[in-house]
Short mmCIF file of N, CA, C and O in Angstrom, two decimals:
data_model
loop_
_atom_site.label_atom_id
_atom_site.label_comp_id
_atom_site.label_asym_id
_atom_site.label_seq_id
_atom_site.Cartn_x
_atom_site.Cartn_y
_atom_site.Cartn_z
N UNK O 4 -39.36 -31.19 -70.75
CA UNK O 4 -40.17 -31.58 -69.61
C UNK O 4 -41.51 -30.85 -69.63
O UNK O 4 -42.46 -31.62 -69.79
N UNK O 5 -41.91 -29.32 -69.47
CA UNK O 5 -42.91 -28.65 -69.74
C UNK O 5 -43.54 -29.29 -68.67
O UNK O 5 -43.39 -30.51 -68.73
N UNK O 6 -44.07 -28.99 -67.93
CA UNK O 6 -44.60 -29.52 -66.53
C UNK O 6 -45.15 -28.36 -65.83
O UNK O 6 -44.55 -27.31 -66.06
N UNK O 7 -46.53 -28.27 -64.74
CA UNK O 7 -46.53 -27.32 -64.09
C UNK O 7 -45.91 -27.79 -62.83
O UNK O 7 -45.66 -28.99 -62.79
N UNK O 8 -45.58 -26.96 -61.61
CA UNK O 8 -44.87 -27.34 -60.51
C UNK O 8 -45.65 -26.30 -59.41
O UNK O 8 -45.19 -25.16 -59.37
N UNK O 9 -46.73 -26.60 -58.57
CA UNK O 9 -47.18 -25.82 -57.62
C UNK O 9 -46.51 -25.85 -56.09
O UNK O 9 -46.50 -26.90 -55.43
N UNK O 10 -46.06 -24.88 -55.69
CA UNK O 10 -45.26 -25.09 -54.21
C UNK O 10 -46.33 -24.51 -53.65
O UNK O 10 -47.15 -23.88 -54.32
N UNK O 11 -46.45 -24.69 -52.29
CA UNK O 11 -47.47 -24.02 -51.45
C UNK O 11 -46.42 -23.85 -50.01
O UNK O 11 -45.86 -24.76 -49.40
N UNK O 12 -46.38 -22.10 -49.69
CA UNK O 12 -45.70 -21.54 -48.42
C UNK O 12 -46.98 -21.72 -47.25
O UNK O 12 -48.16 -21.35 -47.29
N UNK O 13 -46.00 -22.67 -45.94
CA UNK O 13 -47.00 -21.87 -44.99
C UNK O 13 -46.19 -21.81 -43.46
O UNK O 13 -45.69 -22.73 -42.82
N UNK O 14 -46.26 -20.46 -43.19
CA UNK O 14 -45.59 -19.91 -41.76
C UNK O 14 -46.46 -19.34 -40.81
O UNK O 14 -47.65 -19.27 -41.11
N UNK O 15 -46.11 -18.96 -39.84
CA UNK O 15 -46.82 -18.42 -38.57
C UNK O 15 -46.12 -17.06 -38.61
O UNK O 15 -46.40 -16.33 -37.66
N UNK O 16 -45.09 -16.49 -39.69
CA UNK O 16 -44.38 -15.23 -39.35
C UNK O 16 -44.88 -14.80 -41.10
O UNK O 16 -44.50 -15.59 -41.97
N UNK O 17 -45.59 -13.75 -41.48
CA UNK O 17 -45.69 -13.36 -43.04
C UNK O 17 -44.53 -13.14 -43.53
O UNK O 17 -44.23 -13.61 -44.63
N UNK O 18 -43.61 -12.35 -42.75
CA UNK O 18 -42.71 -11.72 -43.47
C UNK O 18 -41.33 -13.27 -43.80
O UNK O 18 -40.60 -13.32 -44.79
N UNK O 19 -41.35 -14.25 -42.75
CA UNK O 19 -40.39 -15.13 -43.58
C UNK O 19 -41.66 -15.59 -45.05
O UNK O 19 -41.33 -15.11 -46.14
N UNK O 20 -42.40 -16.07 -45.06
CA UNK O 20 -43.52 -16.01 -46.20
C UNK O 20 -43.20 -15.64 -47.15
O UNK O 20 -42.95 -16.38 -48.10
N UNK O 21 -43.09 -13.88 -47.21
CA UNK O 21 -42.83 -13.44 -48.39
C UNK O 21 -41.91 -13.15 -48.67
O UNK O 21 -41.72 -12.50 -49.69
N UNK O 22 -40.86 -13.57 -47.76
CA UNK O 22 -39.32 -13.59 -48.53
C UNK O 22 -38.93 -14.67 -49.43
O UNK O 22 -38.33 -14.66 -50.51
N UNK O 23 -39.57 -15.87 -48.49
CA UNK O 23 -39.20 -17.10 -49.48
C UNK O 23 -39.56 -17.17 -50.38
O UNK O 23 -38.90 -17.66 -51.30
N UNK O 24 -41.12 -16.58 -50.59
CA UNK O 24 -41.97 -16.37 -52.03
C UNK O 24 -40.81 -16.29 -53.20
O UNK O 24 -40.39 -17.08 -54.05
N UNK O 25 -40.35 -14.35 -52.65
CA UNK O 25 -39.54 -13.66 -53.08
C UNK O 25 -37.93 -14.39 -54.07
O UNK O 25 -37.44 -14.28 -55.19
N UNK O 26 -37.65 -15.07 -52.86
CA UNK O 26 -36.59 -15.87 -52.98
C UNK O 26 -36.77 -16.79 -54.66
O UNK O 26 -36.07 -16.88 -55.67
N UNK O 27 -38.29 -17.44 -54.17
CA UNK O 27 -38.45 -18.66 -55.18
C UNK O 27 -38.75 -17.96 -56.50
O UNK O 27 -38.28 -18.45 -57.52
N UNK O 28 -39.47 -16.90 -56.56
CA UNK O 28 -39.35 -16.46 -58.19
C UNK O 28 -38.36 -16.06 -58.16
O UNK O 28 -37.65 -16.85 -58.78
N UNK O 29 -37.74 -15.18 -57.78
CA UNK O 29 -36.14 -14.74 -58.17
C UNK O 29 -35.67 -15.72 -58.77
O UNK O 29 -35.45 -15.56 -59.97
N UNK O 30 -35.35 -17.08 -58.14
CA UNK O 30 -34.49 -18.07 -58.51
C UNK O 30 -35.33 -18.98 -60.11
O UNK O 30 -34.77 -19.27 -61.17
N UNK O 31 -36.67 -19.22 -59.73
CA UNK O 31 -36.67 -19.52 -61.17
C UNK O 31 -37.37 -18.63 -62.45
O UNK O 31 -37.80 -19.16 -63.48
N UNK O 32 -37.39 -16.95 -62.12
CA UNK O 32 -37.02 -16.40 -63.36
C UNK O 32 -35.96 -16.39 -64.10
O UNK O 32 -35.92 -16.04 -65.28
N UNK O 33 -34.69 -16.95 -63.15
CA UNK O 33 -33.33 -16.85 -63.70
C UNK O 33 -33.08 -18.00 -64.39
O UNK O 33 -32.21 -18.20 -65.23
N UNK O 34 -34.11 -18.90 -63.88
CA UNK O 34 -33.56 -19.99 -65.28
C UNK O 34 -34.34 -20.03 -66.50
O UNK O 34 -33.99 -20.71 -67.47
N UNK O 35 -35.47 -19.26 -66.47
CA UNK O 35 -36.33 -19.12 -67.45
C UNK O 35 -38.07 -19.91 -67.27
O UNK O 35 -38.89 -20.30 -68.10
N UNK O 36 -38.07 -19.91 -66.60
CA UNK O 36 -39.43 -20.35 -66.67
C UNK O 36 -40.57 -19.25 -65.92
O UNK O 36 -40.24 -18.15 -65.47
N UNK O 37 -41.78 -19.75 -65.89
CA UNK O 37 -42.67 -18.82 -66.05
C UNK O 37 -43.29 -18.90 -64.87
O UNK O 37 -43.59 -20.06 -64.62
N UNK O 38 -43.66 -18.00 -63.88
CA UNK O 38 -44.06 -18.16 -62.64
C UNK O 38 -45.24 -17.38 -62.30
O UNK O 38 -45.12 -16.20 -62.63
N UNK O 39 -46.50 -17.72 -61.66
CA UNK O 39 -47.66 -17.11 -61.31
C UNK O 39 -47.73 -16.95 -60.02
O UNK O 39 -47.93 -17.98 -59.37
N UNK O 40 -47.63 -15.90 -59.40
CA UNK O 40 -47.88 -15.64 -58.00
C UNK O 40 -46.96 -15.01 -57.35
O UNK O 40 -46.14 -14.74 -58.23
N UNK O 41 -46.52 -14.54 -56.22
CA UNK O 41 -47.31 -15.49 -54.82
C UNK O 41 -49.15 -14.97 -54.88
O UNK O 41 -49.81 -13.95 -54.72
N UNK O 42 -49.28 -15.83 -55.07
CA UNK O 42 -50.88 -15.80 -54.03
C UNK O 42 -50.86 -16.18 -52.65
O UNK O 42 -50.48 -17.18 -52.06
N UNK O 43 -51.51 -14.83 -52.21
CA UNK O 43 -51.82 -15.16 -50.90
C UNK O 43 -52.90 -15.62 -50.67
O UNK O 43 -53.84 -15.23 -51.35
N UNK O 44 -53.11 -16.64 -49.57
CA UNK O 44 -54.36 -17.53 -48.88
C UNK O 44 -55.01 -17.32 -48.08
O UNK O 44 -54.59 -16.48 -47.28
N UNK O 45 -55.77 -17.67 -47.92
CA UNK O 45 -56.77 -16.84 -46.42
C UNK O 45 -56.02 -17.42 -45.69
O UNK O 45 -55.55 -18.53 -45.91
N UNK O 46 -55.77 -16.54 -44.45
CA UNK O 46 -54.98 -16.55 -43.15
C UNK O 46 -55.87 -17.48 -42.47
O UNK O 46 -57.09 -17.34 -42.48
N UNK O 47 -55.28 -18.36 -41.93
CA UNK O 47 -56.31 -19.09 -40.58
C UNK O 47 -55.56 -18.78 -39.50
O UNK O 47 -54.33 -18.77 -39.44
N UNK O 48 -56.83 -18.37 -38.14
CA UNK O 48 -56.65 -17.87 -37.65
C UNK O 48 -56.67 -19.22 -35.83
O UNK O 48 -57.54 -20.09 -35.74
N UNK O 49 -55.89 -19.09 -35.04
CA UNK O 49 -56.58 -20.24 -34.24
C UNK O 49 -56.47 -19.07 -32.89
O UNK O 49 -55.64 -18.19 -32.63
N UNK O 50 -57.81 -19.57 -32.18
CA UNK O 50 -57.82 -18.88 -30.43
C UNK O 50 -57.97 -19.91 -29.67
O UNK O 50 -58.70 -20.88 -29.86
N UNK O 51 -57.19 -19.68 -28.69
CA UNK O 51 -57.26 -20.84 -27.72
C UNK O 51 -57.71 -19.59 -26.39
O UNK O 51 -57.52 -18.37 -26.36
N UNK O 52 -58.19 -20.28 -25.64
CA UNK O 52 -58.60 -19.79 -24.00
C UNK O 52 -58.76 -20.55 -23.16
O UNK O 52 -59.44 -21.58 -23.13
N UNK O 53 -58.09 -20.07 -22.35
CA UNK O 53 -56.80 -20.92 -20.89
C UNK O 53 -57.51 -19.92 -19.52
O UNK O 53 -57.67 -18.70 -19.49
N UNK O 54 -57.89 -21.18 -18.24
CA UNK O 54 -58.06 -20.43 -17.35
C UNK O 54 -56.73 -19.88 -16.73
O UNK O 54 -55.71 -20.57 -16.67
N UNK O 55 -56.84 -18.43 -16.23
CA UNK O 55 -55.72 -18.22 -15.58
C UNK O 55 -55.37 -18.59 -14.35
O UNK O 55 -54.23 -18.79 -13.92
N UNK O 56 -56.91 -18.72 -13.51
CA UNK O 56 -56.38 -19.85 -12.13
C UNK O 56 -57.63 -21.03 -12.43
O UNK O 56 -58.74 -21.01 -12.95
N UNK O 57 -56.80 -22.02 -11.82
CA UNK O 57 -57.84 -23.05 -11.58
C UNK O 57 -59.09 -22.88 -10.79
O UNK O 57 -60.22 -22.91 -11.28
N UNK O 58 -58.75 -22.65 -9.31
CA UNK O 58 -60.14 -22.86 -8.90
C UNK O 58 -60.72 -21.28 -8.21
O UNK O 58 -61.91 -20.96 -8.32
N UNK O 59 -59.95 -20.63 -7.68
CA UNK O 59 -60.48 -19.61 -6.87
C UNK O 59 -61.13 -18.29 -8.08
O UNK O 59 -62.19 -17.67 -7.95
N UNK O 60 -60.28 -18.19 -9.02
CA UNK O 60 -60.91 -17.11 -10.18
C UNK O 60 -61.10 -17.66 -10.98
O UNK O 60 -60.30 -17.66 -11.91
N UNK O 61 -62.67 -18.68 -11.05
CA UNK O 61 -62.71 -19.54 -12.32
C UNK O 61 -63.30 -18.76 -14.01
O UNK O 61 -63.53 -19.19 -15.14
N UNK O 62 -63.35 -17.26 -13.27
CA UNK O 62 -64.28 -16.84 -14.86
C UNK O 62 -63.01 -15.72 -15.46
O UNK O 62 -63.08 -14.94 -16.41
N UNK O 63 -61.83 -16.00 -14.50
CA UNK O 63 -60.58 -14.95 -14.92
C UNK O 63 -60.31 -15.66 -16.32
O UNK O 63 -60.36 -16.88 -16.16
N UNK O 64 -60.09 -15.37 -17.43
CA UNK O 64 -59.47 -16.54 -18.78
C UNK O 64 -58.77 -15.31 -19.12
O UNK O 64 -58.92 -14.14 -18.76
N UNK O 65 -57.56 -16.20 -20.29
CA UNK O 65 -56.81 -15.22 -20.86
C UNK O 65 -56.96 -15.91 -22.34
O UNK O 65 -57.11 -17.13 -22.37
N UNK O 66 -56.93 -15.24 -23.48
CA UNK O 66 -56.91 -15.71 -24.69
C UNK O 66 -55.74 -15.60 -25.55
O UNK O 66 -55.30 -14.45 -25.64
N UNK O 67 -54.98 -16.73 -26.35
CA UNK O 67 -54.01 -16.33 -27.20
C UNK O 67 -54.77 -17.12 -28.75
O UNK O 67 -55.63 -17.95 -29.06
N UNK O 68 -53.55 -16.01 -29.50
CA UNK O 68 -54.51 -16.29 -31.06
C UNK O 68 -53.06 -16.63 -32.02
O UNK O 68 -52.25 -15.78 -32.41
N UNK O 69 -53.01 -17.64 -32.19
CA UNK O 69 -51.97 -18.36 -33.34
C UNK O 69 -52.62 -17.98 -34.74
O UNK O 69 -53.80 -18.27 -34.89
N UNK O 70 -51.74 -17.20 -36.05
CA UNK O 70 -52.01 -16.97 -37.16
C UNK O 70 -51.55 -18.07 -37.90
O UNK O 70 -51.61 -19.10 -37.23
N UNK O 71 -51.19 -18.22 -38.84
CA UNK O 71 -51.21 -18.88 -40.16
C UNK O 71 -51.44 -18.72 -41.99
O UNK O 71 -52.38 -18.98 -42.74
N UNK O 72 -49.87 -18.10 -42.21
CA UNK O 72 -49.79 -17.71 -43.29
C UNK O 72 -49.76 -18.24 -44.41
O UNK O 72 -49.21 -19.34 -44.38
N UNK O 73 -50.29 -17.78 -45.90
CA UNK O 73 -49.81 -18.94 -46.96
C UNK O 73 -49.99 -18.51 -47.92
O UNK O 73 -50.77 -17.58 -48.09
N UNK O 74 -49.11 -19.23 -49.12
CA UNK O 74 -48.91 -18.49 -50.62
C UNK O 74 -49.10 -19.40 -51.28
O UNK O 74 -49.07 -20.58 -50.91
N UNK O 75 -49.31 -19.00 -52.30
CA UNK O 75 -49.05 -20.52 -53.52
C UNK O 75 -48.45 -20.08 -54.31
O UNK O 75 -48.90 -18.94 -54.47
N UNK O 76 -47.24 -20.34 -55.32
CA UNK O 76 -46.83 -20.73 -56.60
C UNK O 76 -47.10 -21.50 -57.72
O UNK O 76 -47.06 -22.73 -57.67
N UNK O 77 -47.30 -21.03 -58.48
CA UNK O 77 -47.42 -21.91 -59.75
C UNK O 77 -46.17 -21.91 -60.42
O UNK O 77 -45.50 -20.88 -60.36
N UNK O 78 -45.71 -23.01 -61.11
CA UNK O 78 -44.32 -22.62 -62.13
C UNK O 78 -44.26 -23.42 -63.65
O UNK O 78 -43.75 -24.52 -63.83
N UNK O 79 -44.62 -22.94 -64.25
CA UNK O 79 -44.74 -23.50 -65.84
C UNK O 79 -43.57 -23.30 -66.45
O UNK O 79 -42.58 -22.70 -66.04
N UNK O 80 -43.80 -24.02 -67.75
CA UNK O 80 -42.80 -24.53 -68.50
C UNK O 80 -41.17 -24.82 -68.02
O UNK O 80 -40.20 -24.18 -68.41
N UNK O 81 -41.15 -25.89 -67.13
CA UNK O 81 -40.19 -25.89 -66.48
C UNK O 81 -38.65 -26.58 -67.20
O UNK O 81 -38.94 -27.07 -68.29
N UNK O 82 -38.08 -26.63 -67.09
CA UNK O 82 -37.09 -27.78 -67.35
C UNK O 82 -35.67 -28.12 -66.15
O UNK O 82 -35.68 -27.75 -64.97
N UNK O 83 -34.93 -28.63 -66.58
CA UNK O 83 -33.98 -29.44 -65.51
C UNK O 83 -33.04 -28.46 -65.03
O UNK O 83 -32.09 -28.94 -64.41
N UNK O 84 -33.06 -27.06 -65.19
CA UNK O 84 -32.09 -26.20 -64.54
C UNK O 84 -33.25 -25.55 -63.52
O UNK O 84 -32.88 -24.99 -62.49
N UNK O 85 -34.61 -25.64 -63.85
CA UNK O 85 -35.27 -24.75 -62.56
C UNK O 85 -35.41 -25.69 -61.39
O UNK O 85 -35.33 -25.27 -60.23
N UNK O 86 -35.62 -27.05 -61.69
CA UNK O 86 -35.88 -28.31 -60.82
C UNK O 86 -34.09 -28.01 -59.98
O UNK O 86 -33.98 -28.19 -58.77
N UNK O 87 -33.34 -27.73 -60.50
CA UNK O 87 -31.93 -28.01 -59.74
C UNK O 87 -31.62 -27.22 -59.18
O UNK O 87 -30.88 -27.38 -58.21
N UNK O 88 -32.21 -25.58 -59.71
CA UNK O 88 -32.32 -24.24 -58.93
C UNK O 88 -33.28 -24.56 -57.78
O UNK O 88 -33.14 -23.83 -56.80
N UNK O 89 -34.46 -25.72 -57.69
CA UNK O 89 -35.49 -25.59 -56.91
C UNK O 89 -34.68 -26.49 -55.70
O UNK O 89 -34.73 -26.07 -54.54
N UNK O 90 -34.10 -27.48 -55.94
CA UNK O 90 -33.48 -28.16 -55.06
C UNK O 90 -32.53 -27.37 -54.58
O UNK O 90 -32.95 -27.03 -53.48
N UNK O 91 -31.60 -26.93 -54.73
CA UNK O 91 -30.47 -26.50 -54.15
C UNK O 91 -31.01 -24.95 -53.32
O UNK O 91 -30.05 -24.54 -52.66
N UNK O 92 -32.03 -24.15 -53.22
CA UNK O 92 -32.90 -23.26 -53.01
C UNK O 92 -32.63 -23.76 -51.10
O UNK O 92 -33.09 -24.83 -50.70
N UNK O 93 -31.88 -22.86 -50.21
CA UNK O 93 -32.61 -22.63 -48.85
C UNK O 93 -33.13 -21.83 -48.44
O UNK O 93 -32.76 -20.68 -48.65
N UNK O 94 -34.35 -22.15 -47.58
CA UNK O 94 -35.42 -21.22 -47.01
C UNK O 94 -35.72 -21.75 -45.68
O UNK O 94 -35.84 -22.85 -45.14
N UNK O 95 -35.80 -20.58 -45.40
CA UNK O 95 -35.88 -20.30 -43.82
C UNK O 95 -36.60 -21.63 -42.93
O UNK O 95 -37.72 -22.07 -43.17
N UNK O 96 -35.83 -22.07 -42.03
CA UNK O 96 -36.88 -23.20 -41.00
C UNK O 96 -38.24 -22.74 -40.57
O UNK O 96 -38.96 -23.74 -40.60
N UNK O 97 -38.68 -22.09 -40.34
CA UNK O 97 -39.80 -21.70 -40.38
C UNK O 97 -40.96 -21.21 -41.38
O UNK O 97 -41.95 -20.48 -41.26
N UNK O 98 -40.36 -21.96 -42.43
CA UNK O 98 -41.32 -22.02 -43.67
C UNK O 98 -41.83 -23.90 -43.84
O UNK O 98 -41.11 -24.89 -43.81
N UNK O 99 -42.79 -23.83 -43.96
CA UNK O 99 -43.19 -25.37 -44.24
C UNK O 99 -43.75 -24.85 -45.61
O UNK O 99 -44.49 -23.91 -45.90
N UNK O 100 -42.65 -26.58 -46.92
CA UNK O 100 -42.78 -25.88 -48.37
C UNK O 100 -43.75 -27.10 -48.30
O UNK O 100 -43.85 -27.74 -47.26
N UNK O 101 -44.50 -27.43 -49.48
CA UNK O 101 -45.73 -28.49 -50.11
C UNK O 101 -45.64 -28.43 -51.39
O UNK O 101 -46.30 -27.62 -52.04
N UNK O 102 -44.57 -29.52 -52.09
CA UNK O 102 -44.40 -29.17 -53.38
C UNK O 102 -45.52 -30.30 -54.05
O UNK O 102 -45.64 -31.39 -53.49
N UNK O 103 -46.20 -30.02 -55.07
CA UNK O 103 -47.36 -30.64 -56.01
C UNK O 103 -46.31 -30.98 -57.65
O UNK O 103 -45.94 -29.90 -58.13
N UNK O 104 -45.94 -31.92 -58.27
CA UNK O 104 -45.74 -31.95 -59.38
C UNK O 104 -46.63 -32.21 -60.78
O UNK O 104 -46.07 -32.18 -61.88
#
């Protein structure tokens, strides 16, 4: 097969992030193939600002700030035991994976 295979991690918590990273080379150094990363991604960052009352304290605001974590994988020279290691692989619900073939 010889194929590259790019996954891309992205969470709102780092540390599930870099477990799954963790997780995913573990699992396909063991079948033999060749893995680059995790790379980490620039964090995006989001702020939102919410009045805290409607009308009587209109300049009171409160601010919250949502993060956004992310890695990439690369995985070369692959063949049909890392693809079956990659499928059968669980990771945390709070990981959103983006696999590229």
């Amino acid at each position: 097969m010889s194929q590259k295979i790019r996954i891309k991690l992205k969470s709102y918590d780092h540390n599930l992030v870099d477990k799954s990273a963790e997780k995913i080379v573990k699992t396909v150094r063991m079948t033999g193939a060749v893995v680059s990363g995790p790379i980490p991604l620039p964090m995006q960052r989001k702020i939102f600002t919410v009045n805290r009352s409607t009308f009587v304290n209109k300049k009171s605001r409160e601010q919250f700030r949502l993060d956004s974590y992310k890695r990439l994988l690369d995985i070369y020279s692959t063949n049909a035991k890392t693809i079956d290691a990659l499928m059968k692989l669980e990771l945390p619900s709070g990981v959103q994976v983006e696999i590229k073939v």
